[in-house]
CSV table of C-alpha atoms in Angstrom, one decimal:
chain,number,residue,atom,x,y,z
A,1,UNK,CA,108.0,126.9,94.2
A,2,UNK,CA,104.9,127.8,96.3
A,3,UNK,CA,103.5,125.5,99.1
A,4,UNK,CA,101.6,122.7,97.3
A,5,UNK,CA,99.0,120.8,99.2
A,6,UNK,CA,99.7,117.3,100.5
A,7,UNK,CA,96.3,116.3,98.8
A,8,UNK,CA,97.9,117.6,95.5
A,9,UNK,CA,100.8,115.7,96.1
A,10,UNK,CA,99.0,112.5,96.8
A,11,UNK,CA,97.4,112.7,93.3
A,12,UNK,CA,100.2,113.7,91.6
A,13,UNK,CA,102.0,110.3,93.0
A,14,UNK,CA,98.3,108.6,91.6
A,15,UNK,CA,98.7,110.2,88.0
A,16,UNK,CA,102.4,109.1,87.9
A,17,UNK,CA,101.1,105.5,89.2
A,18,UNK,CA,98.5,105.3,86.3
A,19,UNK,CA,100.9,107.0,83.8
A,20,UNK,CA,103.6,104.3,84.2
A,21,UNK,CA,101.0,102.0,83.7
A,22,UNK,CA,99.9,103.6,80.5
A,23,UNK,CA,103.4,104.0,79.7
A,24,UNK,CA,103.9,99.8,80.4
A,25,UNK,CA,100.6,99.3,77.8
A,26,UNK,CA,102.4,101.2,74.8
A,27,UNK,CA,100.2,104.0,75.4
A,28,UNK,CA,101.9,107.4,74.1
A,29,UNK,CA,99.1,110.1,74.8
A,30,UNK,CA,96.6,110.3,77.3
A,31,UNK,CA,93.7,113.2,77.9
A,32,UNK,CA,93.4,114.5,81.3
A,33,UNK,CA,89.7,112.8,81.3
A,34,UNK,CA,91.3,109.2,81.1
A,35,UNK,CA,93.7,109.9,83.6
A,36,UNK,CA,90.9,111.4,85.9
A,37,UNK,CA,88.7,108.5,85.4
A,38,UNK,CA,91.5,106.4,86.7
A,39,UNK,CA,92.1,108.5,89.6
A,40,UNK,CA,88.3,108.9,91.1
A,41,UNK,CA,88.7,112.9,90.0
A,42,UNK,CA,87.7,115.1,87.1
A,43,UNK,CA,89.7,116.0,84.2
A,44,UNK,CA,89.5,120.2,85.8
A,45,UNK,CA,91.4,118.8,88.9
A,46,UNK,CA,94.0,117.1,87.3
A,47,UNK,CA,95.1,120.1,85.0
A,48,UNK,CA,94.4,122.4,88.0
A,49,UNK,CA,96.5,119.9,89.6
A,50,UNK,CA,99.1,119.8,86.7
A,51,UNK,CA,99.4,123.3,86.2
A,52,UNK,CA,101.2,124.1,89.4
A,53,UNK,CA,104.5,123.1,87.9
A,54,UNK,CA,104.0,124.5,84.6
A,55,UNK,CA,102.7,123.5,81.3
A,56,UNK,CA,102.0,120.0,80.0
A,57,UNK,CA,100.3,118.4,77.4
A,58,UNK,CA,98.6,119.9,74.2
A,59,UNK,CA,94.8,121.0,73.9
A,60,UNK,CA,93.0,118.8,72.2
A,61,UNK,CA,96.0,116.2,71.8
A,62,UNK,CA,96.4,115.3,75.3
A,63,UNK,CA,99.4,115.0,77.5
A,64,UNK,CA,102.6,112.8,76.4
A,65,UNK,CA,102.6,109.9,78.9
A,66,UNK,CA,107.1,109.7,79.0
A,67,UNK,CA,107.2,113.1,79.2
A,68,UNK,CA,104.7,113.7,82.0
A,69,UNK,CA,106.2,110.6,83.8
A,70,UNK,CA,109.4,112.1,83.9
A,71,UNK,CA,107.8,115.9,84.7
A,72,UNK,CA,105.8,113.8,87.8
A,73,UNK,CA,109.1,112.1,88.6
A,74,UNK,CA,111.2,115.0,89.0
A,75,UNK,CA,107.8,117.1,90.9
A,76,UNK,CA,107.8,114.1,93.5
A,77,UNK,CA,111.9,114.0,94.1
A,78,UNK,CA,111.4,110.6,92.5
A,79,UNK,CA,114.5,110.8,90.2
A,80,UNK,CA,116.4,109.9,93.1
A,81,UNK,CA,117.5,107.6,96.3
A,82,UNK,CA,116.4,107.5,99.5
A,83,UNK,CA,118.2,106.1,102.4
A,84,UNK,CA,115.5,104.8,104.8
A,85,UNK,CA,116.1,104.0,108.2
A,86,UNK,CA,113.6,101.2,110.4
A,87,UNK,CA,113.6,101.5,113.7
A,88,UNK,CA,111.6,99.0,115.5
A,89,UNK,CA,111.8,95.1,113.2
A,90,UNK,CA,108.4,93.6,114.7
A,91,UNK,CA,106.2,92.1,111.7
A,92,UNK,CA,104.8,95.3,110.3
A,93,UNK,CA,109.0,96.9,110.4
A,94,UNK,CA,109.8,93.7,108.7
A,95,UNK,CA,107.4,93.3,105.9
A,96,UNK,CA,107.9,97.0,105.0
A,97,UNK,CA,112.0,96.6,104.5
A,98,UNK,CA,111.2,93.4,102.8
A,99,UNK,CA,108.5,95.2,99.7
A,100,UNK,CA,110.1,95.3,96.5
A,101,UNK,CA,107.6,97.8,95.1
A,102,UNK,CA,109.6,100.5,97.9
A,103,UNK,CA,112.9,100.0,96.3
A,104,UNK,CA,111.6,99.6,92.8
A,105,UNK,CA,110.3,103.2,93.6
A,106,UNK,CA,113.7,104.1,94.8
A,107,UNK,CA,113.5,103.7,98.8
A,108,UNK,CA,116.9,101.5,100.1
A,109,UNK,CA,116.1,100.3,103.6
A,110,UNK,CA,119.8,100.9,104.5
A,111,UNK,CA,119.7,100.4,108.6
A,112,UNK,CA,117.4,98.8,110.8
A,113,UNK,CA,117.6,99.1,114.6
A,114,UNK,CA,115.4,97.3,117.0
A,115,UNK,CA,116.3,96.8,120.7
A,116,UNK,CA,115.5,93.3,121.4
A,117,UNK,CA,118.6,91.8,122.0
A,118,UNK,CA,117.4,88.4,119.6
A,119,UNK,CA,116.9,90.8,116.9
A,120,UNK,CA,120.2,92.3,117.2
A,121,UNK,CA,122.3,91.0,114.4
A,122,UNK,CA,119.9,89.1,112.4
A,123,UNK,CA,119.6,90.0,108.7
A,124,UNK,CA,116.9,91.4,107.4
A,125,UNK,CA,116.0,92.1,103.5
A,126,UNK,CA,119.7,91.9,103.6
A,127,UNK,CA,120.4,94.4,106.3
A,128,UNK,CA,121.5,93.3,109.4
A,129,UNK,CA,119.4,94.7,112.6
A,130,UNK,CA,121.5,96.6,115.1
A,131,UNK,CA,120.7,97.6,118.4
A,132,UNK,CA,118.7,100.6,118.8
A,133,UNK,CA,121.7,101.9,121.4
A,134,UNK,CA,123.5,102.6,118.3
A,135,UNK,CA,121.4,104.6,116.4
A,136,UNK,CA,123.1,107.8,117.2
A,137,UNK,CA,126.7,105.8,116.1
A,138,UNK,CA,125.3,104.5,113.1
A,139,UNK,CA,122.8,107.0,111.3
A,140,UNK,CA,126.2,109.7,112.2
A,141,UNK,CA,128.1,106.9,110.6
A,142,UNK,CA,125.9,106.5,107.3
A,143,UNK,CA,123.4,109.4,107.7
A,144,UNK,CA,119.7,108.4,106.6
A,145,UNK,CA,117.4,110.5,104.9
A,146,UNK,CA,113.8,109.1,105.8
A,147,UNK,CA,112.9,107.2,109.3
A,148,UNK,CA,110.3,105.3,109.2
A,149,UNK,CA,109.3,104.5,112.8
A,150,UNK,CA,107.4,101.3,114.0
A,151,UNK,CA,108.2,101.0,117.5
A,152,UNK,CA,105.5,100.9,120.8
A,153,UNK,CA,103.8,103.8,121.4
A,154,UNK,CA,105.7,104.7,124.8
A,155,UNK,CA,108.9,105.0,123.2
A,156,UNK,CA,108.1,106.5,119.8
A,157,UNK,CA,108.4,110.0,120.8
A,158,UNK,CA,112.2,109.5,122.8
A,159,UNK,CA,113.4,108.0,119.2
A,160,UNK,CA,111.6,110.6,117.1
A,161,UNK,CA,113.8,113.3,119.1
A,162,UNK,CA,116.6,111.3,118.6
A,163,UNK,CA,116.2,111.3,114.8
A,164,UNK,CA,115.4,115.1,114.7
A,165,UNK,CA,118.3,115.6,116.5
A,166,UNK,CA,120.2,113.5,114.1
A,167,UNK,CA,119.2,115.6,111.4
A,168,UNK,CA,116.1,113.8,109.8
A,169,UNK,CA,113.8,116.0,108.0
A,170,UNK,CA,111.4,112.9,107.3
A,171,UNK,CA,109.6,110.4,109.7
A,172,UNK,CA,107.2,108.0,108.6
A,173,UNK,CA,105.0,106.6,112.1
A,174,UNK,CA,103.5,103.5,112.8
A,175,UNK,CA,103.6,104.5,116.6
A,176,UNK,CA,99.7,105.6,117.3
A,177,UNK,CA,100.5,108.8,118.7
A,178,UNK,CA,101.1,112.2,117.5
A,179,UNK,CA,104.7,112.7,117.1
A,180,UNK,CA,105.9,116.7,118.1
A,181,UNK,CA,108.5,117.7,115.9
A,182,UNK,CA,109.9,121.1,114.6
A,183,UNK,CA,108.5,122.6,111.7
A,184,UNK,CA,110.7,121.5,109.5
A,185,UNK,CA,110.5,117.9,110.1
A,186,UNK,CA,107.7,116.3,107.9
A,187,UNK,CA,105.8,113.3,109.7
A,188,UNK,CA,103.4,110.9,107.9
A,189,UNK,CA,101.2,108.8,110.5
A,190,UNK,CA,99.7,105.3,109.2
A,191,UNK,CA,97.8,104.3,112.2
A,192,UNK,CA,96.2,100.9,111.1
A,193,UNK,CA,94.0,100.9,114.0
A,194,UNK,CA,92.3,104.3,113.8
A,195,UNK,CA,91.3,102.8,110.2
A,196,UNK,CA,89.7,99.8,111.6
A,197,UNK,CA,87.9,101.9,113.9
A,198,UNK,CA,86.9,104.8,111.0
A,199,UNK,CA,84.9,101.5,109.5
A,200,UNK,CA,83.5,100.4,112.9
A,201,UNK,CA,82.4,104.0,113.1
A,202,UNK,CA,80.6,103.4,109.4
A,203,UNK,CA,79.2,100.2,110.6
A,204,UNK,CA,77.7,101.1,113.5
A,205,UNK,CA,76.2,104.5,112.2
A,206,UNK,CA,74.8,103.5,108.6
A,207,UNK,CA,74.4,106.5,106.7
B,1,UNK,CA,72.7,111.1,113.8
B,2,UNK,CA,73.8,113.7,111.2
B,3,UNK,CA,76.9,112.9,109.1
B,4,UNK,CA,80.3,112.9,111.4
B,5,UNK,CA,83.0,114.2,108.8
B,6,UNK,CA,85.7,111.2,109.2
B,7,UNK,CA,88.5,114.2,110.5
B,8,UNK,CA,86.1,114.0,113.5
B,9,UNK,CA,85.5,110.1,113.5
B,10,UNK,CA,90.1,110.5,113.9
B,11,UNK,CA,89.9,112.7,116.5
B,12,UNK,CA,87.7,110.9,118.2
B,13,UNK,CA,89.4,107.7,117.9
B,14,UNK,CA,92.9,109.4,119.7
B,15,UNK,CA,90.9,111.5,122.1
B,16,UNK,CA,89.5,107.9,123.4
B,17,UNK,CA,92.9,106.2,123.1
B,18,UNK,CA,94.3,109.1,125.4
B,19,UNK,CA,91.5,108.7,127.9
B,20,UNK,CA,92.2,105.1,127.9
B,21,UNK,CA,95.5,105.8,129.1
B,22,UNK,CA,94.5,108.8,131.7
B,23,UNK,CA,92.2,105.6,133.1
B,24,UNK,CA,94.8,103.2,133.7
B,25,UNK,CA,96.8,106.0,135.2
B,26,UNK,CA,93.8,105.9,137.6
B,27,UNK,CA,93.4,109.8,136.6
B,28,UNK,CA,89.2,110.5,137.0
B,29,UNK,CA,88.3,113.4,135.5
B,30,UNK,CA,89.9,115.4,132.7
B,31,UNK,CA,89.7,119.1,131.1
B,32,UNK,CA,89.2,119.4,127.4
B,33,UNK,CA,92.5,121.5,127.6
B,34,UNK,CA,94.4,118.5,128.7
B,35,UNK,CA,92.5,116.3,125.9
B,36,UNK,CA,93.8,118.9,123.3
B,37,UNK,CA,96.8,119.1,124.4
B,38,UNK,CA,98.1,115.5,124.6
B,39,UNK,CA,95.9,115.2,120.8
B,40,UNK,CA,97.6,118.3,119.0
B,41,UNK,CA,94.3,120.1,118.5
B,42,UNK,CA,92.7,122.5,121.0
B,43,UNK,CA,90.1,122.7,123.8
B,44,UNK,CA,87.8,124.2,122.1
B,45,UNK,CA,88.1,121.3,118.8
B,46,UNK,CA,87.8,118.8,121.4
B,47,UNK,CA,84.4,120.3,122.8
B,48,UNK,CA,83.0,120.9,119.2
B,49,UNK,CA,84.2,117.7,118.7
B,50,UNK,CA,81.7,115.7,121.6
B,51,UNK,CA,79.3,118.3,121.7
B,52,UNK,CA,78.3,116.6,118.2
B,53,UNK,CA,77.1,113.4,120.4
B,54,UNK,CA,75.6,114.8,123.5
B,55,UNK,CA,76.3,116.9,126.0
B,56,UNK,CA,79.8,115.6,128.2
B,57,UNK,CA,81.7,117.1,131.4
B,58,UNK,CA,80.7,119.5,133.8
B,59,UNK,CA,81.7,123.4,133.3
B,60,UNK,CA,85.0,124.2,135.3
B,61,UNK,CA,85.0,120.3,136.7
B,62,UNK,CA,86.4,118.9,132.9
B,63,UNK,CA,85.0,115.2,131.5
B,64,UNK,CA,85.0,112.1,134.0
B,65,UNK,CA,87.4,109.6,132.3
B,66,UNK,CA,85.4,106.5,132.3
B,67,UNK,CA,81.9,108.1,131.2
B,68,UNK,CA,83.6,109.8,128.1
B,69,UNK,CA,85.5,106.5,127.8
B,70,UNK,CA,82.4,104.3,127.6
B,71,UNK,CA,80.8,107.0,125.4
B,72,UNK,CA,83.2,107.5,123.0
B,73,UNK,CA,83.5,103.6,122.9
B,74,UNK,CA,79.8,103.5,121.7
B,75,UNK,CA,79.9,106.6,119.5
B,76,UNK,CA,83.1,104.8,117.4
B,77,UNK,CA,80.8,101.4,117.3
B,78,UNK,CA,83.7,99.5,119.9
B,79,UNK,CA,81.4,97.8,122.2
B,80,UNK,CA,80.8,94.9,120.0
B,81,UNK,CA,83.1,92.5,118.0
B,82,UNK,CA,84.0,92.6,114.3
B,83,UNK,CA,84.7,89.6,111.7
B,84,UNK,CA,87.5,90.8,109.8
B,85,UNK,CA,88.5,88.5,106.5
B,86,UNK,CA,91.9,89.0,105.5
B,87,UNK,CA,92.5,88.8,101.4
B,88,UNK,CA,96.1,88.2,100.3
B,89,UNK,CA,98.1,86.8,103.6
B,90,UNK,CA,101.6,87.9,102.2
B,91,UNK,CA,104.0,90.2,104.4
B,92,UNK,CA,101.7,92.8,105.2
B,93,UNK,CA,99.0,90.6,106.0
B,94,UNK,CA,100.5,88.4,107.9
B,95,UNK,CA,101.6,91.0,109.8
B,96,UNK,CA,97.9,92.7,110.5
B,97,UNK,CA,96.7,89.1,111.3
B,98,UNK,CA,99.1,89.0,113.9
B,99,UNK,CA,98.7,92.1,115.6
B,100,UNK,CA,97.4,91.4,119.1
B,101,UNK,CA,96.1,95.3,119.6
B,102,UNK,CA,93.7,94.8,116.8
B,103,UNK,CA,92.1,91.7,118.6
B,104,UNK,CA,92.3,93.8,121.6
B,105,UNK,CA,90.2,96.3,120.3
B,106,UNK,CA,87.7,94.1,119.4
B,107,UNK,CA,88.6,93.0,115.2
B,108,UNK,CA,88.8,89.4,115.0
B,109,UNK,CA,90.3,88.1,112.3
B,110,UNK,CA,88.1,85.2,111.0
B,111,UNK,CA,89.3,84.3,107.5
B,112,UNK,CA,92.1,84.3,105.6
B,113,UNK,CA,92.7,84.4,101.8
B,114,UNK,CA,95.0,83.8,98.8
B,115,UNK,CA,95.6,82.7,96.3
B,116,UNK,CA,99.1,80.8,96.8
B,117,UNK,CA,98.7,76.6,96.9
B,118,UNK,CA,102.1,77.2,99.6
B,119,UNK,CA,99.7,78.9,101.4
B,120,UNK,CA,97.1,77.7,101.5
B,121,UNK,CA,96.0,74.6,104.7
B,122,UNK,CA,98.8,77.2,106.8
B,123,UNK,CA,97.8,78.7,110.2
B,124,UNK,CA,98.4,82.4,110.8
B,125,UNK,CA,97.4,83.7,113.9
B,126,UNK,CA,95.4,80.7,114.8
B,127,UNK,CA,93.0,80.7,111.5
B,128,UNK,CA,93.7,78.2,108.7
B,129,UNK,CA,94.7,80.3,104.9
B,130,UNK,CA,91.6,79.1,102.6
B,131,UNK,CA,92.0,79.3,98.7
B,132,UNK,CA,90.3,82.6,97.8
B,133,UNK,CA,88.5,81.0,95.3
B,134,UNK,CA,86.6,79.7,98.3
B,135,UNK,CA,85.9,83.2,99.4
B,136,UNK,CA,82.0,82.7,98.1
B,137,UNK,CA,81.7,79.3,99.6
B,138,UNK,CA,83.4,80.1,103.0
B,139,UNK,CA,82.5,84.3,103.5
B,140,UNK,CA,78.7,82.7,102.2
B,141,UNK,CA,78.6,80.3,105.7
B,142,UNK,CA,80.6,82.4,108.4
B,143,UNK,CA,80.4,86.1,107.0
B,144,UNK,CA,82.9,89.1,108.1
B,145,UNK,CA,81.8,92.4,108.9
B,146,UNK,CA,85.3,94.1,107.4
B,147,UNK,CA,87.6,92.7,104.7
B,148,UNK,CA,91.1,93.7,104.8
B,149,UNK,CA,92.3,93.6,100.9
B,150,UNK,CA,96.1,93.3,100.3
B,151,UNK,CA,96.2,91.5,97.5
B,152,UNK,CA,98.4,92.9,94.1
B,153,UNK,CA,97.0,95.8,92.6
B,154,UNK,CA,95.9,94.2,89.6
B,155,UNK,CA,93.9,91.8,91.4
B,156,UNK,CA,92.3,93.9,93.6
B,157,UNK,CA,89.1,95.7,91.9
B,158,UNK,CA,88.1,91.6,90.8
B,159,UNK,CA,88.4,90.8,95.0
B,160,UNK,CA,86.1,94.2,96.2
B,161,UNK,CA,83.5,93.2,94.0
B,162,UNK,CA,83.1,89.6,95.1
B,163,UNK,CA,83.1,91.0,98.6
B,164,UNK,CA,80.7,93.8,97.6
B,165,UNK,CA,78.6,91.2,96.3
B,166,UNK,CA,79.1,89.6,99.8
B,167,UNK,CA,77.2,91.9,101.0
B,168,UNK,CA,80.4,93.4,102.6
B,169,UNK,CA,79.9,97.1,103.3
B,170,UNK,CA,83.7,98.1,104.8
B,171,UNK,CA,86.9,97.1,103.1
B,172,UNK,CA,90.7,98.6,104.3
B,173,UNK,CA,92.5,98.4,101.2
B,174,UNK,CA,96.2,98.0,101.0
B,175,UNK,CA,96.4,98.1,97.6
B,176,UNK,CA,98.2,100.8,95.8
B,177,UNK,CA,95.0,101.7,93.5
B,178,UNK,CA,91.2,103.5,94.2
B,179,UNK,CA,88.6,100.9,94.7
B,180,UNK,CA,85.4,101.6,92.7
B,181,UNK,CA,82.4,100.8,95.3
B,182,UNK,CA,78.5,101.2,95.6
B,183,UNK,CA,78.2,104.3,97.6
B,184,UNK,CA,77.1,102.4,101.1
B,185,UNK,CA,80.6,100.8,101.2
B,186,UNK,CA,83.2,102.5,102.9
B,187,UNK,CA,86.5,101.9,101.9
B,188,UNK,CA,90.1,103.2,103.7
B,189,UNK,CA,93.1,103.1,101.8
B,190,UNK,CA,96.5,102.5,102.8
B,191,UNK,CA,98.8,103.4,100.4
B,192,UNK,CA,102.5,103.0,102.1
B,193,UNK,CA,104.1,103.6,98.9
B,194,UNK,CA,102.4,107.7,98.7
B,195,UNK,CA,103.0,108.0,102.0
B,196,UNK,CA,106.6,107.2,101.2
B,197,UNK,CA,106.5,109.9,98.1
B,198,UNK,CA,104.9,112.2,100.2
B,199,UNK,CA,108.1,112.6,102.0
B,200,UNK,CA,110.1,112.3,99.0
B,201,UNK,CA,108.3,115.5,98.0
B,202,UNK,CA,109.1,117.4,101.0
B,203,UNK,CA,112.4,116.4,100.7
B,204,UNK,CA,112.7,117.2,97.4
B,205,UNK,CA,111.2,120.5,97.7
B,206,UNK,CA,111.8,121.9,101.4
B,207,UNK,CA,109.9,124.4,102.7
């Protein structure tokens, strides 16, 4: 399969959100203008965006809402686990292992590591925190496949090369740096506080 | 000022996060090179990049650290304080509330929102939880620059427009859905749950 664009895939995981609410509503067809309306887009983008992965949907009948959740399901690798690792269980690490919605959607928070020593042991969303000493021991133990990393700034980096070198492919950073990782690690940055300051930006310069 | 694409408004935001750091390591001046370098882009981004705002550093002698610093600080809109009302003080929310880098950086959270009686009359982070039916009422007397929305999805168009109607012209939406807004509100989303697919993807379909 050719190299899709991340924008792509962020719309395709839109449509499938909309679809499956369609889907919840009874609703059996759906025309690539209703699903654009939902998704802020028009109707060309969203077979342009279909069409990458073959051919959906009927012209003039629309697309059949199971069948394109299932085709978006199996695009995204959504037909599937994934074994999540937390490093770092501050607030933001915590609430994030604690969301339904992620393990409804098939993500298991399945180790959390943290290296406070009061942290060490508690339970958290069932899993019980270890010390972040271990993470070679344990991730070698009971491999994860996504890392999602919420730990100070200073030490994001020393534990991102410690995942790579563990094998992780997939790192998703709270840390507000840029990671460096080999090519063929994937690294998603949420950095809450370049957001805040995007709308201070907007606030102070009114268009 | 012309229009800053928000990529820019990004880079900005780390270059002045690095700089902030190259101060308190007491280091005074700085080539655009190093800037690039520690920011993953290059020197000659970084001077497109400020050159947009005025004319910075000396040729051969790099940027002084705390004149870029106090520069970028005004460009991004970070010399004064924000009122930030939080909607929906769940996980998440509590979380943001709580972060004392936020508050560093100048957004104060003011208000806080839901719609839970339990809730409600609790302190979190020093500011009482108000019944969001209140938010007219209480946003009408004290009002916040920024709303931070983390409310459930279905909930969440109803909230924007009663903050639109506000008067409110920047939202950071946590909600897994687009926000339909006048065109002089900026909204950022935050949706953990694509972020979380977007990895799936990659896994799902290495490169």
């Amino acid at each position: 399969m050719r190299k899709i664009a991340d924008s792509t895939v962020r719309r395709l995981s839109l449509y499938l959100r909309f679809l499956e609410e369609f889907e919840g509503q009874g609703i059996e067809t759906i025309s690539s203008g209703a699903l654009a309306g939902r998704g802020g887009t028009t109707s060309a983008q969203v077979r342009k965006d279909l069409s990458f992965f073959g051919s959906f949907g009927k012209r003039g009948l629309g697309y059949s809402v199971p069948e394109l959740v299932q085709a978006l399901r199996q695009i995204l690798g959504l037909t599937r686990h994934y074994r999540v690792a937390l490093i770092g269980a501050g607030k933001i690490g915590s609430a994030l292992v604690q969301n339904r919605g992620f393990r409804r959607r098939g993500f298991d928070f399945v180790a959390i590591f943290d290296r406070d020593p009061a942290k060490v042991g508690q339970e958290l969303g069932g899993v019980r925190v270890e010390d972040v000493r271990q993470l070679e021991a344990s991730l070698g133990r009971n491999p994860a496949d996504i890392a999602v990393l919420v730990t100070p700034p200073e030490e994001a980096q020393s534990v991102a090369d410690r995942l790579v070198h563990l094998g992780i492919k997939s790192i998703l950073n709270f840390a507000p740096l840029q990671l460096a990782v080999p090519a063929d690690v994937t690294v998603k940055t949420v950095n809450l506080a370049l957001e805040l300051e995007a709308l201070a930006y907007h606030l102070a310069n009114p268009t």
